[in-house]
Coordinates of N, CA and C in Angstrom, one line a residue:
M1 N 98.3 -297.8 121.5 CA 98.1 -296.5 121.1 C 96.5 -297.2 119.8
G2 N 95.6 -296.2 120.0 CA 94.5 -296.7 119.2 C 94.9 -296.3 117.4
R3 N 93.7 -296.2 116.4 CA 93.5 -296.1 115.0 C 94.4 -295.0 115.0
P4 N 95.1 -294.6 114.6 CA 95.8 -292.9 114.3 C 94.9 -291.9 113.2
P5 N 94.9 -291.1 113.6 CA 93.9 -289.9 113.0 C 94.3 -289.9 111.4
I6 N 93.7 -289.7 110.4 CA 93.7 -289.6 109.0 C 94.0 -288.2 108.8
L7 N 95.2 -288.2 108.3 CA 95.9 -287.0 108.0 C 95.8 -286.7 106.1
P8 N 95.5 -285.3 106.0 CA 95.3 -284.9 104.7 C 96.7 -285.3 104.2
T9 N 96.8 -285.4 103.3 CA 98.2 -285.9 102.1 C 99.4 -284.7 102.5
D10 N 98.7 -283.5 101.9 CA 99.5 -282.3 102.3 C 100.1 -282.2 103.5
Q11 N 99.4 -282.6 104.7 CA 100.4 -282.6 105.7 C 101.1 -283.8 106.1
K12 N 100.7 -285.1 105.5 CA 101.7 -286.5 105.9 C 103.2 -285.6 105.1
F13 N 102.9 -285.3 103.7 CA 104.1 -284.8 102.6 C 105.0 -283.9 103.3
A14 N 104.4 -282.8 103.8 CA 105.2 -282.1 105.1 C 105.9 -282.4 106.1
L15 N 105.5 -283.4 106.8 CA 106.1 -284.1 107.7 C 106.9 -285.0 107.3
V16 N 106.6 -285.8 106.5 CA 107.8 -286.4 106.0 C 108.9 -286.2 105.2
L17 N 108.7 -284.7 104.5 CA 109.8 -284.2 104.1 C 110.9 -283.8 105.2
R18 N 110.0 -283.2 106.4 CA 110.9 -282.8 107.8 C 112.1 -283.7 108.4
V19 N 111.0 -285.3 108.0 CA 111.9 -286.4 108.8 C 113.1 -286.5 107.8
V20 N 112.7 -286.5 106.5 CA 113.9 -286.5 105.6 C 114.8 -285.6 105.4
T21 N 114.6 -284.4 105.7 CA 115.5 -283.3 105.6 C 116.4 -283.5 107.0
G22 N 115.9 -284.0 108.1 CA 116.9 -284.8 109.4 C 116.3 -283.2 110.3
E23 N 115.3 -282.5 109.9 CA 114.2 -281.6 110.6 C 114.0 -282.1 112.3
L24 N 113.1 -283.5 111.5 CA 112.5 -283.9 113.1 C 112.9 -285.6 113.2
T25 N 113.0 -286.2 113.9 CA 112.8 -287.6 114.2 C 111.9 -288.2 113.5
A26 N 111.4 -289.8 113.2 CA 110.3 -290.3 113.1 C 109.3 -289.8 114.6
A27 N 110.1 -290.4 115.5 CA 109.9 -290.2 116.9 C 109.0 -288.6 117.3
E28 N 109.8 -288.0 117.0 CA 109.5 -286.6 117.3 C 108.1 -286.1 116.0
A29 N 108.1 -286.4 115.2 CA 107.1 -286.5 113.8 C 105.8 -286.9 114.4
A30 N 105.9 -288.1 114.9 CA 104.9 -289.1 115.5 C 104.1 -288.0 116.2
R31 N 104.9 -287.8 117.3 CA 104.0 -287.3 118.6 C 103.7 -286.1 118.2
E32 N 104.0 -285.1 117.4 CA 103.7 -284.0 116.8 C 102.3 -283.6 116.3
V33 N 101.7 -285.4 115.6 CA 100.6 -285.2 115.0 C 100.1 -286.4 115.5
G34 N 100.7 -287.2 116.6 CA 99.2 -288.0 117.4 C 99.4 -289.3 116.5
V35 N 100.3 -289.7 115.7 CA 100.3 -291.1 115.7 C 101.5 -291.9 115.6
S36 N 101.4 -293.4 115.0 CA 102.5 -294.2 115.9 C 103.9 -293.5 115.1
E37 N 104.9 -294.1 115.6 CA 106.2 -293.8 115.1 C 106.4 -295.0 113.7
Q38 N 105.6 -296.1 113.7 CA 105.7 -297.1 112.4 C 104.9 -296.4 111.4
S39 N 103.8 -295.4 111.4 CA 103.1 -294.9 110.6 C 103.8 -294.1 109.9
V40 N 104.7 -292.9 110.7 CA 105.4 -292.0 109.8 C 106.5 -292.9 109.2
S41 N 107.2 -294.0 109.7 CA 108.3 -294.8 108.9 C 107.8 -295.3 108.0
N42 N 106.0 -295.6 107.9 CA 105.7 -296.4 106.4 C 105.4 -295.0 105.4
W43 N 104.9 -294.0 105.9 CA 104.9 -293.2 104.9 C 106.3 -292.7 104.2
R44 N 107.1 -292.4 105.3 CA 108.8 -292.3 104.5 C 109.2 -293.3 103.5
R45 N 108.7 -294.2 103.8 CA 109.4 -295.8 103.0 C 108.5 -295.5 101.7
Q46 N 107.3 -295.0 101.9 CA 106.0 -294.7 100.5 C 106.4 -293.8 99.8
F47 N 107.1 -292.6 100.7 CA 107.9 -291.3 99.7 C 108.8 -291.7 98.7
I48 N 109.4 -292.5 99.2 CA 111.0 -292.5 98.8 C 110.4 -293.7 97.8
E49 N 109.7 -294.9 97.7 CA 109.4 -295.9 96.7 C 108.6 -295.1 95.8
G50 N 108.2 -294.1 95.8 CA 107.1 -293.4 95.1 C 108.4 -292.3 94.3
G51 N 108.9 -291.7 94.9 CA 110.2 -291.0 94.1 C 110.9 -291.6 93.0
R52 N 111.7 -292.8 93.7 CA 112.4 -293.9 92.7 C 111.6 -294.5 91.5
N53 N 110.4 -294.8 92.0 CA 109.5 -295.1 91.0 C 109.3 -293.8 89.9
G54 N 108.8 -292.6 90.2 CA 108.9 -291.7 89.6 C 110.0 -291.3 88.6
L55 N 111.3 -291.6 89.3 CA 112.6 -291.3 88.2 C 112.7 -292.5 87.7
A56 N 112.2 -293.5 87.7 CA 112.4 -294.8 86.9 C 111.4 -294.7 85.6
G57 N 110.6 -293.6 86.0 CA 109.9 -293.8 84.6 C 108.4 -294.2 84.9
E58 N 108.2 -295.1 85.7 CA 106.9 -295.8 85.8 C 105.7 -294.8 86.6
G59 N 105.9 -293.4 86.9 CA 104.8 -292.9 87.6 C 104.3 -293.4 88.8
G60 N 104.7 -294.4 89.5 CA 104.3 -294.9 90.5 C 103.2 -295.8 90.3
R61 N 102.8 -296.2 89.1 CA 102.1 -297.8 88.7 C 102.8 -298.7 88.6
D62 N 102.0 -300.2 89.3 CA 102.5 -300.9 89.1 C 102.3 -301.9 88.2
A63 N 102.6 -303.4 87.9 CA 102.0 -303.9 86.8 C 100.5 -304.3 86.5
E64 N 99.8 -304.6 88.0 CA 98.4 -304.4 88.1 C 97.7 -303.4 87.8
T65 N 98.4 -302.1 88.2 CA 97.8 -301.1 88.1 C 97.3 -300.9 86.2
E66 N 98.6 -301.2 86.0 CA 99.2 -300.8 84.2 C 97.6 -302.0 83.3
S67 N 97.7 -303.4 83.7 CA 96.6 -304.1 83.4 C 95.5 -303.6 83.4
L68 N 95.3 -303.3 84.5 CA 93.7 -302.6 84.5 C 93.2 -301.5 84.1
M69 N 94.5 -300.7 83.6 CA 94.2 -299.4 83.0 C 93.9 -299.9 81.6
A70 N 94.7 -301.0 80.7 CA 94.8 -301.4 79.8 C 93.3 -302.0 79.1
E71 N 92.4 -302.8 80.4 CA 91.4 -303.4 80.0 C 90.4 -302.7 80.2
L72 N 90.5 -301.2 81.0 CA 89.7 -300.4 81.1 C 89.5 -300.0 79.6
T73 N 90.9 -299.5 79.0 CA 90.6 -298.6 77.7 C 90.3 -299.4 76.8
Q74 N 90.0 -300.9 77.3 CA 89.6 -301.5 75.8 C 88.2 -301.4 75.9
E75 N 87.8 -301.6 77.1 CA 86.4 -301.8 77.4 C 85.6 -300.2 77.1
N76 N 86.2 -299.4 77.3 CA 86.2 -297.8 77.2 C 85.9 -298.0 75.6
A77 N 86.6 -298.6 74.8 CA 86.6 -298.5 73.6 C 85.6 -299.4 72.8
T78 N 85.3 -300.1 73.5 CA 84.2 -301.2 73.3 C 83.1 -300.6 73.2
L79 N 82.7 -300.0 74.2 CA 81.8 -299.3 74.4 C 80.9 -297.8 74.0
K80 N 82.4 -297.3 73.5 CA 81.9 -296.4 72.5 C 81.8 -296.8 70.9
A81 N 82.2 -297.7 70.8 CA 82.0 -298.6 69.4 C 80.5 -298.7 69.6
T82 N 79.9 -299.6 70.8 CA 78.0 -299.9 70.6 C 77.4 -298.6 70.8
I83 N 77.8 -297.4 71.9 CA 76.8 -296.7 71.4 C 76.8 -295.8 70.1
G84 N 77.8 -296.0 69.2 CA 78.1 -295.4 67.9 C 77.1 -296.3 67.3
E85 N 77.1 -297.5 67.2 CA 76.0 -298.3 66.2 C 74.6 -298.3 66.7
L86 N 74.4 -298.0 68.4 CA 73.2 -298.0 68.5 C 72.5 -296.3 68.0
Y87 N 73.4 -295.5 68.0 CA 73.1 -294.5 67.8 C 72.7 -294.2 66.4
I88 N 73.7 -295.4 65.4 CA 72.8 -294.9 63.8 C 71.6 -295.8 63.8
E89 N 71.6 -296.9 64.6 CA 70.0 -297.7 64.7 C 68.8 -296.8 64.7
L90 N 69.3 -295.7 65.8 CA 67.7 -295.1 66.1 C 67.7 -294.0 65.1
R91 N 69.2 -293.4 64.5 CA 68.7 -292.4 63.5 C 67.8 -292.7 62.3
K92 N 68.2 -294.4 61.9 CA 67.1 -295.0 61.0 C 65.8 -295.2 61.4
Y93 N 65.3 -295.3 62.6 CA 64.3 -295.5 63.0 C 63.6 -294.3 63.3
S94 N 64.2 -293.0 63.4 CA 63.6 -291.9 63.7 C 63.4 -290.6 62.4
R95 N 63.7 -291.6 61.2 CA 63.7 -290.5 60.1 C 62.1 -290.4 59.3
G96 N 61.5 -291.3 60.0 CA 59.7 -291.1 59.5 C 58.7 -291.7 60.4
A97 N 57.4 -291.4 60.4 CA 56.7 -292.8 61.3 C 56.5 -293.9 60.7
A98 N 56.2 -294.3 59.4 CA 56.6 -295.5 58.9 C 57.7 -296.5 58.8
A99 N 58.8 -296.0 59.5 CA 59.7 -296.8 59.7 C 60.1 -296.9 61.4
R100 N 59.1 -296.4 62.1 CA 59.4 -296.5 63.7 C 59.5 -298.0 64.4
P101 N 60.0 -298.1 65.0 CA 60.2 -299.4 65.6 C 58.8 -299.6 66.2
P102 N 58.9 -301.6 65.6 CA 57.6 -301.9 66.3 C 57.3 -301.4 68.0
V103 N 55.7 -301.7 67.8 CA 55.4 -301.2 69.6 C 55.1 -302.5 69.9
R104 N 55.6 -303.1 71.1 CA 55.2 -304.4 71.9 C 54.0 -304.0 72.5
R105 N 53.1 -304.9 72.1 CA 51.5 -305.0 72.4 C 51.1 -306.0 73.2
G106 N 50.7 -306.0 74.4 CA 50.5 -307.0 75.0 C 49.5 -306.7 76.0
K107 N 49.3 -307.5 77.1 CA 48.3 -307.1 78.2 C 48.4 -306.1 79.0
V108 N 48.2 -305.1 79.0 CA 48.0 -303.9 79.6 C 47.7 -304.1 81.2
H109 N 48.4 -304.1 82.1 CA 47.7 -303.9 83.3 C 47.7 -302.6 83.8
P110 N 46.3 -302.1 83.8 CA 45.7 -301.2 84.4 C 46.3 -300.2 85.8
G111 N 46.7 -301.5 86.7 CA 47.3 -300.5 88.0 C 46.1 -300.7 89.0
P112 N 46.5 -300.0 90.0 CA 45.6 -300.0 91.2 C 44.3 -298.9 91.0
R113 N 43.4 -298.7 90.9 CA 41.8 -297.9 91.0 C 42.1 -297.2 92.0
V114 N 41.8 -296.0 91.6 CA 41.8 -294.8 92.7 C 40.6 -294.2 92.7
N115 N 39.6 -294.5 93.7 CA 38.4 -293.8 93.7 C 38.1 -292.6 94.0

């Protein structure tokens, strides 16, 4: 059997519920949507693990995800602080013409001539 079609999450959810409640076997569910029985079994396993993690208060996040979230939260705070500092610096220079930041002057390349 080739690569199974990509099913929307809602459709997988409904199918797995029917398997878990005994309405369908994994084989029947697989035939119904045109995927392998192994795919349905994997979805059922993922469904049960997700439910177990949710009841344990983990919300489905593993240690790696938590670590990444903490790192991104810290990076976000650093970027916000940097933006704040740059905003204050910009406000200093925009108070008057005499206090404008220095303009970099150098060779100006005229670019291609248009006739």
